[in-house]
Amino acid sequence: MVTEFRIERMGAQGDGIVRGSAGPLFAPLTLAGELVRGEAEGERILLDAIVEPSPERVEPPCPHFGRCGGCLLQHWERAPYLAWKRQMVVDALAREGIEADVAPTIDAHGAGRRRVIFHARQYGARTVVGFAERKSHAMVAIDACPVLAPGLDQALPAARAVAEALAPLKKPLDLQIITTDTGLDMDVRGSGPLPPALLTDLAVIADRFRLARLTRHGELVIQREPPRLAMGRARVDLPPAAFLQATAEGERVLADHVAAGMVGARKVADLFAGVGTFALRLAETARVFAAESHAGALAALLKAGHTPGLKGVDGEARDLFRRPLMAAELAAFDAVVIDPPRQGAEAQARELAASRLPRLVYVSCNAATFARDAALLVAGGMRLEGVVPVDQFRYSAHVELVATFSR
């Protein structure tokens, strides 16, 4: 039955929420305070119309908004959207009983995202390249994406050319593309082994679009020159499908806050170090030990660590979930930076809490797991000095943060 609903608040995934008789109802693409018309189906409201729009509602910049699952909040004015992201961090900490100074959210979109994963699917003779609809395997063919950095201008045509070349395989493909200082770096996944003729076709496409490198599941197809990025004064030759901060501005903001928390430290540990986002910058003033489970990322970091003028970078390939640095090992450092994946770093947080480490900077991409780990650190005697939310994923419900602890 079609009914009118008043949206009460915004949920953690960016949906409007209404209280229903059997629990909350979620209304995608709505805003708090709006009166909407629709039909409840399970936990969701199938939207028919916005009867009374919020004064915070704006015109979405992308023609694919509403179908593409990538950007769910293009209809929300920037200031309240950023305030909502800050509040998500405040709420996550409050659930763990932690009061902290949480700064306003920093808009770190900058020039746009510098990495993207396109999906390619075959529908009969038609090749569709784009993104998935939200909570669906259905594909949305796109012709442009407003959140991508200018360096990715040729990413979509290149992805489409690769997908069409591999269309005879009739396999679902994922194409990860990164813009680097030396050109686009593309990794193709899902194709399986390729016959020589298709490898030759891919090499021709890579040359046509002047890709720095093209790999398949990390295996080299062709490389015109190493995909390289500057990190401080160092230059890093990236491994295939490298993890990077989503935007160059986001990397700069996070790195600046990390550096500010490490002033005066002479020996630093960078845990979950990746390709050296923080380690290589910190090595300009301190000796750095880097721990990272991905061997290719660590090798790239250590190679870049030989840059003249750096004070030295050592490292170890180490699974910090199964084998965290123990409290006794942490005693060797003046400060630590930690940047775990979304699941946080509970085992490592317990060892940090048990140590006598004087300073810690925690970078997180998940407010809930950060708050869980922060509670362990506070219980272990560390003081949470402040938290800075950072928005690299404009129009999404995703928020990152950098927090400083001291003892």
Coordinates of C-alpha atoms in Angstrom, one line a residue:
M1 CA 0.0 0.0 0.0
V2 CA 1.3 3.4 -1.0
T3 CA 1.8 5.6 2.2
E4 CA 3.4 8.9 3.1
F5 CA 6.4 8.8 5.5
R6 CA 8.3 11.5 7.3
I7 CA 12.1 10.7 7.2
E8 CA 13.3 11.0 10.8
R9 CA 17.1 10.7 10.5
M10 CA 20.0 9.6 8.3
G11 CA 21.3 6.0 8.7
A12 CA 25.0 4.9 8.6
Q13 CA 24.7 3.8 5.0
G14 CA 23.2 7.1 3.8
D15 CA 19.5 6.0 3.7
G16 CA 16.7 8.0 5.4
I17 CA 15.2 6.1 8.3
V18 CA 11.6 5.9 9.5
R19 CA 10.3 4.0 12.5
G20 CA 8.0 1.2 11.5
S21 CA 5.8 -1.1 13.6
A22 CA 8.3 -4.0 13.1
G23 CA 11.5 -2.0 13.2
P24 CA 13.2 0.7 11.1
L25 CA 12.4 1.3 7.5
F26 CA 15.1 2.5 5.1
A27 CA 14.4 4.9 2.3
P28 CA 17.3 5.3 -0.2
L29 CA 18.0 8.7 -1.8
T30 CA 16.0 10.7 0.9
L31 CA 17.0 13.2 3.5
A32 CA 16.0 13.8 7.1
G33 CA 12.8 15.8 7.5
E34 CA 11.5 15.0 4.0
L35 CA 7.9 13.8 3.5
V36 CA 8.0 11.0 0.9
R37 CA 5.4 8.7 -0.7
G38 CA 6.1 5.1 -1.2
E39 CA 5.4 1.5 -0.3
A40 CA 7.0 -0.5 2.5
E41 CA 8.5 -3.8 1.3
G42 CA 10.4 -5.6 4.0
E43 CA 12.8 -3.1 5.6
R44 CA 12.8 -0.8 2.6
I45 CA 10.5 1.9 1.3
L46 CA 10.1 1.7 -2.5
L47 CA 10.0 5.4 -3.2
D48 CA 7.3 6.9 -5.4
A49 CA 7.7 10.6 -4.8
I50 CA 9.3 13.3 -2.7
V51 CA 6.3 15.2 -1.4
E52 CA 8.1 17.8 0.7
P53 CA 11.9 18.0 -0.2
S54 CA 14.4 19.1 2.4
P55 CA 16.0 22.5 2.0
E56 CA 19.3 20.7 2.1
R57 CA 18.4 18.8 -1.1
V58 CA 20.5 19.8 -4.2
E59 CA 20.6 18.7 -7.8
P60 CA 22.8 15.6 -8.3
P61 CA 25.7 16.3 -10.7
C62 CA 25.7 12.8 -12.3
P63 CA 23.0 11.5 -14.8
H64 CA 23.5 8.0 -13.4
F65 CA 22.5 9.0 -9.9
G66 CA 19.7 6.8 -8.5
R67 CA 20.8 3.8 -10.5
C68 CA 24.5 3.6 -10.0
G69 CA 25.4 2.2 -6.6
G70 CA 28.6 4.1 -6.3
C71 CA 27.4 7.6 -5.1
L72 CA 24.3 7.6 -2.9
L73 CA 24.4 11.2 -1.5
Q74 CA 24.8 13.5 -4.4
H75 CA 21.5 15.0 -3.5
W76 CA 22.7 16.4 -0.1
E77 CA 24.2 19.9 0.4
R78 CA 27.9 19.7 1.3
A79 CA 27.9 21.3 4.8
P80 CA 25.3 19.1 6.4
Y81 CA 26.7 16.1 4.6
L82 CA 30.2 16.7 6.1
A83 CA 28.6 17.3 9.6
W84 CA 26.8 14.0 9.3
K85 CA 30.1 12.2 8.7
R86 CA 31.6 13.8 11.8
Q87 CA 28.6 12.7 13.8
M88 CA 29.1 9.1 12.7
V89 CA 32.6 9.2 14.3
V90 CA 31.2 10.9 17.5
D91 CA 28.5 8.2 17.7
A92 CA 30.9 5.3 17.2
L93 CA 33.1 6.6 20.0
A94 CA 30.1 7.2 22.3
R95 CA 29.0 3.6 21.8
E96 CA 32.3 2.6 23.3
G97 CA 32.0 5.1 26.2
I98 CA 34.6 7.4 24.8
E99 CA 34.3 11.2 24.8
A100 CA 36.8 12.9 22.5
D101 CA 37.6 16.1 20.7
V102 CA 36.3 15.4 17.2
A103 CA 37.2 18.1 14.7
P104 CA 35.0 19.1 11.7
T105 CA 35.3 16.8 8.7
I106 CA 38.0 17.8 6.3
D107 CA 36.9 17.7 2.7
A108 CA 39.7 15.8 1.0
H109 CA 38.1 15.1 -2.4
G110 CA 40.6 17.5 -4.1
A111 CA 40.9 16.8 -7.8
G112 CA 38.9 13.5 -7.4
R113 CA 39.6 9.8 -6.9
R114 CA 42.8 8.5 -8.5
R115 CA 41.8 4.8 -8.5
V116 CA 38.7 3.1 -9.8
I117 CA 37.4 -0.5 -10.4
F118 CA 35.2 -0.8 -13.5
H119 CA 33.1 -4.0 -13.9
A120 CA 32.6 -5.5 -17.4
R121 CA 29.8 -7.9 -18.2
Q122 CA 28.6 -9.6 -21.4
Y123 CA 24.9 -9.4 -22.3
G124 CA 24.7 -11.4 -25.5
A125 CA 26.8 -9.5 -28.0
R126 CA 26.7 -6.4 -25.9
T127 CA 29.6 -5.5 -23.6
V128 CA 28.6 -3.3 -20.7
V129 CA 31.3 -1.4 -18.7
G130 CA 30.4 0.5 -15.6
F131 CA 29.3 0.0 -12.0
A132 CA 26.8 -2.2 -10.3
E133 CA 23.5 -1.0 -9.0
R134 CA 23.3 -0.8 -5.2
K135 CA 22.8 -4.2 -3.6
S136 CA 22.5 -5.8 -7.0
H137 CA 24.5 -7.6 -9.7
A138 CA 22.7 -5.5 -12.4
M139 CA 25.1 -3.3 -14.3
V140 CA 24.9 0.4 -15.1
A141 CA 26.7 1.3 -18.3
I142 CA 28.4 4.7 -17.7
D143 CA 29.9 7.2 -20.1
A144 CA 31.6 9.4 -17.5
C145 CA 32.1 9.6 -13.7
P146 CA 32.2 13.0 -12.0
V147 CA 34.2 11.8 -8.9
L148 CA 37.3 10.7 -10.9
A149 CA 40.4 12.8 -11.1
P150 CA 41.4 14.2 -14.5
G151 CA 44.2 11.7 -14.7
L152 CA 41.6 9.0 -15.2
D153 CA 40.0 10.7 -18.2
Q154 CA 41.1 7.8 -20.5
A155 CA 40.4 5.1 -17.9
L156 CA 36.9 4.3 -19.1
P157 CA 37.7 4.2 -22.8
A158 CA 40.7 2.0 -22.1
A159 CA 38.6 -0.3 -19.9
R160 CA 36.0 -0.6 -22.6
A161 CA 38.6 -1.5 -25.2
V162 CA 40.0 -4.2 -23.0
A163 CA 36.6 -5.6 -22.1
E164 CA 35.6 -5.7 -25.8
A165 CA 38.8 -7.5 -26.7
L166 CA 38.1 -10.1 -24.0
A167 CA 34.4 -10.4 -24.8
P168 CA 34.8 -13.8 -26.5
L169 CA 35.7 -15.3 -23.1
K170 CA 32.2 -14.4 -21.8
K171 CA 33.6 -13.9 -18.3
P172 CA 32.8 -11.2 -15.8
L173 CA 35.8 -8.9 -15.5
D174 CA 37.0 -6.3 -12.9
L175 CA 39.4 -3.7 -14.2
Q176 CA 41.3 -1.7 -11.6
I177 CA 42.9 1.4 -12.9
I178 CA 45.2 3.8 -11.0
T179 CA 46.5 7.1 -12.3
T180 CA 50.2 7.5 -11.6
D181 CA 52.9 10.1 -12.4
T182 CA 53.9 8.0 -15.4
G183 CA 50.5 7.0 -16.8
L184 CA 47.6 4.7 -16.2
D185 CA 48.2 1.3 -14.5
M186 CA 45.5 -1.3 -15.2
D187 CA 45.0 -4.7 -13.7
V188 CA 42.5 -7.1 -15.3
R189 CA 40.9 -9.7 -13.1
G190 CA 38.4 -12.5 -13.8
S191 CA 39.7 -13.4 -17.3
G192 CA 41.6 -16.6 -16.4
P193 CA 44.6 -17.5 -18.6
L194 CA 44.7 -15.8 -21.9
P195 CA 45.8 -17.3 -25.3
P196 CA 48.7 -15.6 -27.0
A197 CA 46.4 -13.8 -29.6
L198 CA 44.4 -12.1 -26.9
L199 CA 47.6 -11.1 -25.0
T200 CA 48.8 -9.5 -28.3
D201 CA 45.5 -7.6 -28.6
L202 CA 45.8 -6.3 -25.0
A203 CA 49.4 -5.1 -25.7
V204 CA 48.1 -3.2 -28.7
I205 CA 45.4 -1.6 -26.6
A206 CA 47.9 -0.7 -23.9
D207 CA 50.0 1.1 -26.5
R208 CA 47.0 2.9 -28.0
F209 CA 46.0 4.4 -24.7
R210 CA 49.7 4.8 -23.6
L211 CA 49.2 2.8 -20.4
A212 CA 52.2 2.7 -18.2
R213 CA 51.5 -0.9 -17.4
L214 CA 48.8 -3.6 -18.1
T215 CA 48.7 -6.7 -15.9
R216 CA 46.3 -9.7 -15.6
H217 CA 45.8 -10.9 -12.1
G218 CA 49.1 -9.2 -11.3
E219 CA 51.0 -10.9 -14.1
L220 CA 52.7 -8.6 -16.6
V221 CA 51.2 -8.2 -20.0
I222 CA 53.1 -5.1 -21.1
Q223 CA 54.9 -2.3 -19.4
R224 CA 55.9 0.9 -21.2
E225 CA 57.5 2.3 -18.0
P226 CA 57.1 1.6 -14.3
P227 CA 54.0 3.1 -12.8
R228 CA 55.5 5.5 -10.3
L229 CA 54.2 7.9 -7.6
A230 CA 55.9 10.5 -5.5
M231 CA 55.6 10.1 -1.7
G232 CA 57.5 12.9 -0.1
R233 CA 60.9 13.1 -1.7
A234 CA 60.8 9.4 -2.6
R235 CA 59.5 7.8 -5.8
V236 CA 57.7 4.5 -5.5
D237 CA 57.4 1.9 -8.3
L238 CA 54.0 0.5 -7.6
P239 CA 53.2 -3.2 -7.5
P240 CA 50.2 -4.3 -9.6
A241 CA 46.8 -3.4 -8.1
A242 CA 48.5 -1.4 -5.4
F243 CA 46.5 0.1 -2.6
L244 CA 46.6 3.9 -2.4
Q245 CA 44.6 6.5 -0.5
A246 CA 41.6 7.3 -2.7
T247 CA 42.6 10.8 -3.5
A248 CA 46.0 12.6 -3.7
E249 CA 44.5 15.3 -1.4
G250 CA 43.4 12.7 1.1
E251 CA 46.8 11.2 1.2
R252 CA 48.3 14.7 1.8
V253 CA 45.9 15.5 4.6
L254 CA 46.4 12.2 6.4
A255 CA 50.2 12.3 5.9
D256 CA 50.3 15.8 7.3
H257 CA 48.4 14.8 10.4
V258 CA 50.5 11.7 10.9
A259 CA 53.7 13.8 10.7
A260 CA 52.3 16.3 13.2
G261 CA 51.8 13.5 15.6
M262 CA 55.4 12.3 15.2
V263 CA 57.3 15.5 15.7
G264 CA 60.6 14.8 17.5
A265 CA 60.4 11.0 17.2
R266 CA 63.7 9.5 16.1
K267 CA 62.6 5.9 15.7
V268 CA 59.1 5.1 14.3
A269 CA 57.2 2.0 13.4
D270 CA 54.6 2.1 10.5
L271 CA 52.2 -0.9 10.9
F272 CA 50.2 -1.9 7.9
A273 CA 52.6 0.3 5.9
G274 CA 51.4 -0.5 2.4
V275 CA 53.7 1.0 -0.2
G276 CA 55.0 3.7 2.2
T277 CA 52.4 6.4 2.2
F278 CA 53.5 7.4 5.7
A279 CA 56.8 5.6 6.2
L280 CA 58.6 7.3 3.3
R281 CA 57.6 10.8 4.5
L282 CA 58.4 10.0 8.1
A283 CA 61.8 8.7 7.0
E284 CA 62.8 12.3 6.2
T285 CA 63.2 13.0 9.9
A286 CA 63.2 9.6 11.6
R287 CA 64.4 6.0 11.2
V288 CA 61.4 3.9 10.2
F289 CA 60.5 0.2 10.6
A290 CA 57.7 -0.8 8.3
A291 CA 55.5 -3.9 8.8
E292 CA 53.3 -5.0 5.9
S293 CA 51.8 -8.4 4.9
H294 CA 51.8 -7.8 1.1
A295 CA 55.3 -8.8 -0.1
G296 CA 55.1 -6.7 -3.3
A297 CA 54.0 -3.5 -1.4
L298 CA 56.8 -4.0 1.1
A299 CA 59.4 -4.6 -1.6
A300 CA 58.3 -1.3 -3.3
L301 CA 58.5 0.6 -0.1
L302 CA 62.0 -0.7 0.8
K303 CA 63.3 0.0 -2.6
A304 CA 62.1 3.6 -2.4
G305 CA 63.5 3.8 1.1
H306 CA 67.0 4.0 -0.4
T307 CA 66.2 7.5 -1.7
P308 CA 69.1 9.9 -0.8
G309 CA 68.3 12.1 2.2
L310 CA 66.1 9.6 4.0
K311 CA 67.3 8.4 7.4
G312 CA 66.6 4.7 6.7
V313 CA 63.7 2.4 6.2
D314 CA 63.8 -1.3 7.4
G315 CA 60.9 -3.6 7.1
E316 CA 59.4 -7.0 7.6
A317 CA 56.6 -9.0 5.7
R318 CA 54.4 -9.7 8.6
D319 CA 50.7 -10.6 9.2
L320 CA 49.8 -8.2 12.0
F321 CA 46.5 -9.9 12.6
R322 CA 48.1 -13.2 13.5
R323 CA 51.5 -11.9 14.6
P324 CA 51.2 -8.4 15.9
L325 CA 54.3 -6.5 17.2
M326 CA 54.5 -7.5 20.8
A327 CA 54.7 -5.0 23.7
A328 CA 58.4 -5.9 24.2
E329 CA 59.1 -5.2 20.5
L330 CA 57.2 -1.9 20.6
A331 CA 59.6 -0.7 23.4
A332 CA 62.2 0.1 20.7
F333 CA 60.1 2.9 19.2
D334 CA 59.4 6.5 20.1
A335 CA 56.1 6.5 18.2
V336 CA 53.9 4.3 16.0
V337 CA 51.5 4.9 13.1
I338 CA 49.0 2.3 12.3
D339 CA 46.7 2.2 9.3
P340 CA 44.8 -1.1 9.3
P341 CA 42.0 -2.2 6.8
R342 CA 38.3 -2.0 7.6
Q343 CA 38.4 -4.7 10.2
G344 CA 40.7 -2.7 12.4
A345 CA 43.6 -4.2 14.4
E346 CA 42.3 -5.6 17.6
A347 CA 45.2 -7.9 18.3
Q348 CA 47.7 -5.2 17.6
A349 CA 45.7 -2.7 19.7
R350 CA 46.0 -5.0 22.6
E351 CA 49.8 -5.1 22.4
L352 CA 49.9 -1.3 21.9
A353 CA 47.8 -1.0 25.1
A354 CA 50.1 -3.3 27.0
S355 CA 53.2 -1.5 25.9
R356 CA 54.8 1.7 27.2
L357 CA 54.7 3.4 23.8
P358 CA 54.5 7.2 24.4
R359 CA 52.8 8.2 21.1
L360 CA 50.5 6.6 18.6
V361 CA 48.7 7.9 15.5
Y362 CA 45.9 5.7 14.3
V363 CA 44.5 6.1 10.8
S364 CA 41.2 4.3 10.1
C365 CA 38.7 3.8 7.4
N366 CA 36.0 2.4 9.7
A367 CA 34.8 4.4 12.6
A368 CA 33.2 1.4 14.4
T369 CA 36.4 -0.8 14.5
F370 CA 38.5 2.3 15.3
A371 CA 36.3 3.0 18.3
R372 CA 36.6 -0.6 19.5
D373 CA 40.4 -0.5 19.3
A374 CA 40.4 3.0 20.8
A375 CA 38.6 1.6 23.9
L376 CA 41.3 -1.0 24.3
L377 CA 44.0 1.7 24.0
V378 CA 42.3 4.0 26.5
A379 CA 41.8 1.1 28.9
G380 CA 45.5 0.4 28.6
G381 CA 46.3 3.9 29.8
M382 CA 46.6 5.9 26.6
R383 CA 44.8 9.2 26.2
L384 CA 42.9 10.0 23.0
E385 CA 44.0 13.6 22.3
G386 CA 41.8 14.2 19.2
V387 CA 40.2 12.8 16.1
V388 CA 40.0 14.3 12.6
P389 CA 37.4 12.9 10.2
V390 CA 38.5 13.0 6.6
D391 CA 36.2 12.7 3.5
Q392 CA 38.0 11.2 0.5
F393 CA 34.9 9.4 -0.8
R394 CA 32.6 12.3 -1.7
Y395 CA 28.9 11.4 -2.0
S396 CA 29.4 8.2 -0.1
A397 CA 28.7 7.0 3.5
H398 CA 32.4 6.2 3.9
V399 CA 34.4 8.3 6.3
E400 CA 38.1 8.0 7.3
L401 CA 39.9 9.5 10.3
V402 CA 43.2 10.1 11.9
A403 CA 43.5 10.0 15.7
T404 CA 46.4 10.8 18.0
F405 CA 47.1 9.0 21.3
S406 CA 49.7 9.7 24.0
R407 CA 50.7 8.2 27.3

